[in-house]
Each structure stands twice: as structure tokens, then as C-alpha cells.
């Protein structure tokens, strides 16, 4: 009997949070301790665009080649140890990855989950004419593959959490109606999907992590009722604490209803508890029927982009910037469809180094015509080299324009994709849509708590008490903010109103905000719609994936009651 049919807890590890993650992680996880299943998440919105472009130029490409490299090293080890591997490394060409794995030999039992690719049907489904259109499939195809004895399951675009939920369905025999269990496993999958972000990586309070040099990858011990424990292999770096798990839990989410293809997970029901060293229990998660639509990732080439940054040193920075801008725009024979300027005042007065005396002026051009964003744009900059402001120089020489990508999120009915699993014996089985769905309704939790009073306050950085993690969802940015002391939560809840967020983050002015309070995990989640333009590949701002947005927010000064500061300074 295979280990995955064991009725005890299921140990699911993760060895990749993105395409390019630590190459040695698969071996580290297989050799580091006991596992039942090892997952690898290689896909993101930008990755889907990269892989779609790869396949457009080479029909045999379009999958994560680093995963294949890892399998060359570790497939024999995984088979010997009886560890199943589940990965979305198939990208936009999962069939191509399966063929490449077969060439490695060793005769693993391989299953393929397909049906996410809607590119050929995009127009009929109302998705336009994108370069790629891929539905986020659920976990039941993965579960069927494992139940049929697969050693390796290769998928295309499934939800990140499905990589862990599918093995749990197969292990415990959950049905579509086991919504609470599915929701609990979804939370566990969401926590481990980004690798070491759950074990102290990119953590707001990183100075408190005893061994931050080489964080171990996370493991979810999933139980029959959907509860789980997040941990890592003994002796590995990093840490697993309520804080590190909370940080990942609020990463790239919307409101309290976390929608997926198999279940809508109620994030406002999550309970976290430190259950031992490097062990955090997740319990109490409730699930609701999934929405009637599936999310679709649509990627396209939006045009061509070029960028120039010039350095302004010393005195009269604003006047120098204005002069260069007037000269540059006057020199353009054809003005690009988009020309965006930004001035970063990084300079300080009476600076001890030239770098500290310098500001950066950046011009970004976008245009459908590569000549307009390329040669014409660069030529205008070169011509000004000896005739502009004093101290003129650029960070890099002007170059050619490059294509830029655009991400848009679409939706299709649950039954639209031909969700199918090709089993190890070569037979194919259809995976039907969920029998019960429910339209998604916003759930932002309670309103702001009453502002605490009666204590003097000090103006200090928000991060004195609060952690944060931020990221991207298409053109939207999210910032999850939390505190670790229950006594501080009413203060945080009262502080982070729409008015205060706009004051602390001026770039959000004029953009829609959605603020969700999650008192169960002492967190407030903020979604800024449209902050990132048309997605990461569009590079609409200095930090195109909003990775540092949370740390900017933590650095802003806010009034903190002195009663909450004991032990924090």
C-alpha cells in the first residue's frame, strides 16, 4: 500500500515558490526528513507571459526548465523514498514537460492535468485575443492522478494552493461537499506555496530570526478535518512562528473570502497557534461553495518600452530636471503614445559623497512602434549629452526598446475548461465542475475599532509594532498588516482607515481602496486597485510588484499609545 493512502496526517513539503527559486531545494527536502508529497510552484503572472513567449518561438518550450534540472538530480531519490511529486512546472506546455521527463528514464508513473489552456477559444469566451489565456483549475484532477498511483503529477495553470489540496483530497477521500476540510487545506497550501516566505524569508521582523542565512522550505502536516501544522525539517534555517505564517497568510489576498475553483475559504475564520518550536497550528477554517466562475490569466504583448535615467547632482535639482525634460520632449520627432516622467529626490544637502548629492530623473516611453520607443527615444537623449544641465550623465547608455507584457484577469464559467487528467496508464478522465457554487460577495469584516484613548502617544514608525507583507495581483497591490500582541489590535484597526492609508501612502490617492479587517489573526488587509497599471510586466511604477510597499508603509510615522510600547523599543 502506498504511503499516500495512510489515514494519518499527510506531510506535504514545498521546494519552489517561483521559477528561479533555490535549485538545491528539491534535494534538501527529499534528504532532510520524512515527506509524503513534495510540491513545486513555478508559475506567476509574469512567468506565464515569459513561458508563452518561449513557446511562441519554440513549440517544444513553455515549461519550467529548472524543474527538469531538479528531476535529473532527484527523481531516483524521490522514487526510492516513495515521495510523490506534484508541480505546475508544465506552464503553458505541460505535455512537453511530460515528454522531457520520460526521456530521463527511470519509468516513473506520470500523470498530466490539462485543460487550463483556453488560448484557442479566447475570442468565443469573451477574452479577446491574448497571447495566452489560462484558467486557474482546481485540485480534483491532481487528486485523481494520485489516487491512480502517479509518482509524478505535472500540471499547467492550477491555483497555487491546489498543489497541496489535491494530495489531501486523495489521501483523505474528501468529496466536493467537504468544504471546511478543503478550505483548511487551501490555507495550508497558500502558506507553503511561496517557499521560504513561510519560514522567515522576506519577514518584517527578520532581525528576530535566529538563523536567517539559509531558510528551510516549509512543510504542511494536513489532518483529516483540514487542520494543519506548518513546520520545516529539523536543523534547517529560518523559523516557523505565528508571525511568519501570518505574513504569508495575508500575502496577495483580497478580502475575507478567498475564492478558489473548489472552495471559497473564509480567512476571517482562521486561527493560528504556536504548537511548539517551528510548529504553527492552523485551525477553525470554514469553507463556502466556490464561485460559479473560474479566474483566467490573460497575457498579451502591450507594445514596446524604453527607459532612460539621468543623474542630477548638487544644486538646483528641480530646475535641472525641468530643463532636461523641456529639451528632451522638444527633441522628439515623434512623441511616444506614453511618456512618463518621475523624479526621485534621493539627494541630501551638503552631502559627504557625490552619490548622496544626486537625484534621479527617469523617462519611460511606451509605444506600439518599436522605432518610436527605441531609436527615436534614445537618439533624442544622446543628442543632449553636451547641451543640457551641468553635470549631465545617465545611469546607463540609452538602448533599444523591448516588448512589454500586459496582464488582465478574465473569468469563464466553471464548466468552460475541459479539465482532464491523463492517468499513468494513458487513459484520460474528465474532471467535472463543482455541483454547487455560490456567487462571490465581498466580505471586508468589521469596521474600524474605536480608537483607544487615555494614554499619551508617541509618533514612531508603524513598523515599531506592526509587520507587513505586500505583493501584486495583476494591476492591484495588496498590503497585509498585522500586530503580534492582541492588545495592539484595536489600535491598528482604528488607525488604518481609508483616510489614514491615503495620508501614509500618497501614491494611493485617486485609486480605489478595499480594507478588510481580520481580527482572528490580528491583521488588516489593504488592496489598492490599479496601483501597478497593467501588471508587473507593464512596469508601471518603481516597484512593479509592490514588494516593498509594505515596508514603506511600516516606515511612516504614526501616533502609537505609549501603553503599547513597553518591550517594543
PDB file of N, CA, C and O in Angstrom, residues 448 492-503 513 515 517 526:
ATOM      1  N   UNK A 448     -13.752  49.761  11.578  1.00  0.00           N
ATOM      2  CA  UNK A 448     -12.626  50.110  12.454  1.00  0.00           C
ATOM      3  C   UNK A 448     -13.037  50.045  13.920  1.00  0.00           C
ATOM      4  O   UNK A 448     -14.151  50.404  14.288  1.00  0.00           O
ATOM      5  N   UNK A 492      -4.487  49.182  15.843  1.00  0.00           N
ATOM      6  CA  UNK A 492      -4.222  49.009  14.412  1.00  0.00           C
ATOM      7  C   UNK A 492      -5.511  49.126  13.610  1.00  0.00           C
ATOM      8  O   UNK A 492      -5.553  49.787  12.564  1.00  0.00           O
ATOM      9  N   UNK A 493      -6.561  48.478  14.091  1.00  0.00           N
ATOM     10  CA  UNK A 493      -7.847  48.512  13.392  1.00  0.00           C
ATOM     11  C   UNK A 493      -8.384  49.927  13.282  1.00  0.00           C
ATOM     12  O   UNK A 493      -8.915  50.327  12.238  1.00  0.00           O
ATOM     13  N   UNK A 494      -8.241  50.703  14.362  1.00  0.00           N
ATOM     14  CA  UNK A 494      -8.721  52.090  14.339  1.00  0.00           C
ATOM     15  C   UNK A 494      -7.848  52.971  13.465  1.00  0.00           C
ATOM     16  O   UNK A 494      -8.332  53.905  12.815  1.00  0.00           O
ATOM     17  N   UNK A 495      -6.551  52.678  13.420  1.00  0.00           N
ATOM     18  CA  UNK A 495      -5.615  53.523  12.685  1.00  0.00           C
ATOM     19  C   UNK A 495      -5.794  53.419  11.178  1.00  0.00           C
ATOM     20  O   UNK A 495      -5.808  54.436  10.470  1.00  0.00           O
ATOM     21  N   UNK A 496      -5.923  52.202  10.666  1.00  0.00           N
ATOM     22  CA  UNK A 496      -5.862  52.007   9.211  1.00  0.00           C
ATOM     23  C   UNK A 496      -7.229  52.188   8.569  1.00  0.00           C
ATOM     24  O   UNK A 496      -7.870  51.253   8.089  1.00  0.00           O
ATOM     25  N   UNK A 497      -7.679  53.417   8.545  1.00  0.00           N
ATOM     26  CA  UNK A 497      -8.866  53.798   7.796  1.00  0.00           C
ATOM     27  C   UNK A 497      -8.444  54.235   6.396  1.00  0.00           C
ATOM     28  O   UNK A 497      -7.253  54.439   6.118  1.00  0.00           O
ATOM     29  N   UNK A 498      -9.418  54.397   5.518  1.00  0.00           N
ATOM     30  CA  UNK A 498      -9.102  54.841   4.157  1.00  0.00           C
ATOM     31  C   UNK A 498      -8.388  56.187   4.173  1.00  0.00           C
ATOM     32  O   UNK A 498      -7.401  56.390   3.441  1.00  0.00           O
ATOM     33  N   UNK A 499      -8.869  57.102   5.007  1.00  0.00           N
ATOM     34  CA  UNK A 499      -8.247  58.428   5.069  1.00  0.00           C
ATOM     35  C   UNK A 499      -6.787  58.332   5.503  1.00  0.00           C
ATOM     36  O   UNK A 499      -5.900  58.980   4.917  1.00  0.00           O
ATOM     37  N   UNK A 500      -6.502  57.514   6.519  1.00  0.00           N
ATOM     38  CA  UNK A 500      -5.131  57.400   7.016  1.00  0.00           C
ATOM     39  C   UNK A 500      -4.233  56.701   6.011  1.00  0.00           C
ATOM     40  O   UNK A 500      -3.073  57.095   5.825  1.00  0.00           O
ATOM     41  N   UNK A 501      -4.738  55.665   5.360  1.00  0.00           N
ATOM     42  CA  UNK A 501      -3.924  54.955   4.362  1.00  0.00           C
ATOM     43  C   UNK A 501      -3.521  55.907   3.246  1.00  0.00           C
ATOM     44  O   UNK A 501      -2.374  55.921   2.790  1.00  0.00           O
ATOM     45  N   UNK A 502      -4.449  56.741   2.791  1.00  0.00           N
ATOM     46  CA  UNK A 502      -4.113  57.689   1.721  1.00  0.00           C
ATOM     47  C   UNK A 502      -3.094  58.718   2.204  1.00  0.00           C
ATOM     48  O   UNK A 502      -2.261  59.187   1.427  1.00  0.00           O
ATOM     49  N   UNK A 503      -3.158  59.068   3.468  1.00  0.00           N
ATOM     50  CA  UNK A 503      -2.188  60.008   4.021  1.00  0.00           C
ATOM     51  C   UNK A 503      -0.802  59.369   4.123  1.00  0.00           C
ATOM     52  O   UNK A 503       0.209  59.997   3.791  1.00  0.00           O
ATOM     53  N   UNK A 513      -9.669  51.896  -2.865  1.00  0.00           N
ATOM     54  CA  UNK A 513      -9.089  51.117  -1.773  1.00  0.00           C
ATOM     55  C   UNK A 513     -10.133  50.152  -1.232  1.00  0.00           C
ATOM     56  O   UNK A 513     -11.317  50.492  -1.131  1.00  0.00           O
ATOM     57  N   UNK A 515     -10.378  47.798   2.236  1.00  0.00           N
ATOM     58  CA  UNK A 515      -9.740  47.492   3.515  1.00  0.00           C
ATOM     59  C   UNK A 515     -10.558  46.408   4.215  1.00  0.00           C
ATOM     60  O   UNK A 515     -11.777  46.558   4.407  1.00  0.00           O
ATOM     61  N   UNK A 517     -10.674  43.854   7.620  1.00  0.00           N
ATOM     62  CA  UNK A 517     -10.149  43.589   8.963  1.00  0.00           C
ATOM     63  C   UNK A 517     -10.336  42.123   9.306  1.00  0.00           C
ATOM     64  O   UNK A 517     -11.431  41.577   9.159  1.00  0.00           O
ATOM     65  N   UNK A 526      -5.100  45.572   2.979  1.00  0.00           N
ATOM     66  CA  UNK A 526      -5.395  46.738   2.148  1.00  0.00           C
ATOM     67  C   UNK A 526      -5.135  46.369   0.690  1.00  0.00           C
ATOM     68  O   UNK A 526      -4.042  45.895   0.353  1.00  0.00           O
TER      69      UNK A 526
END
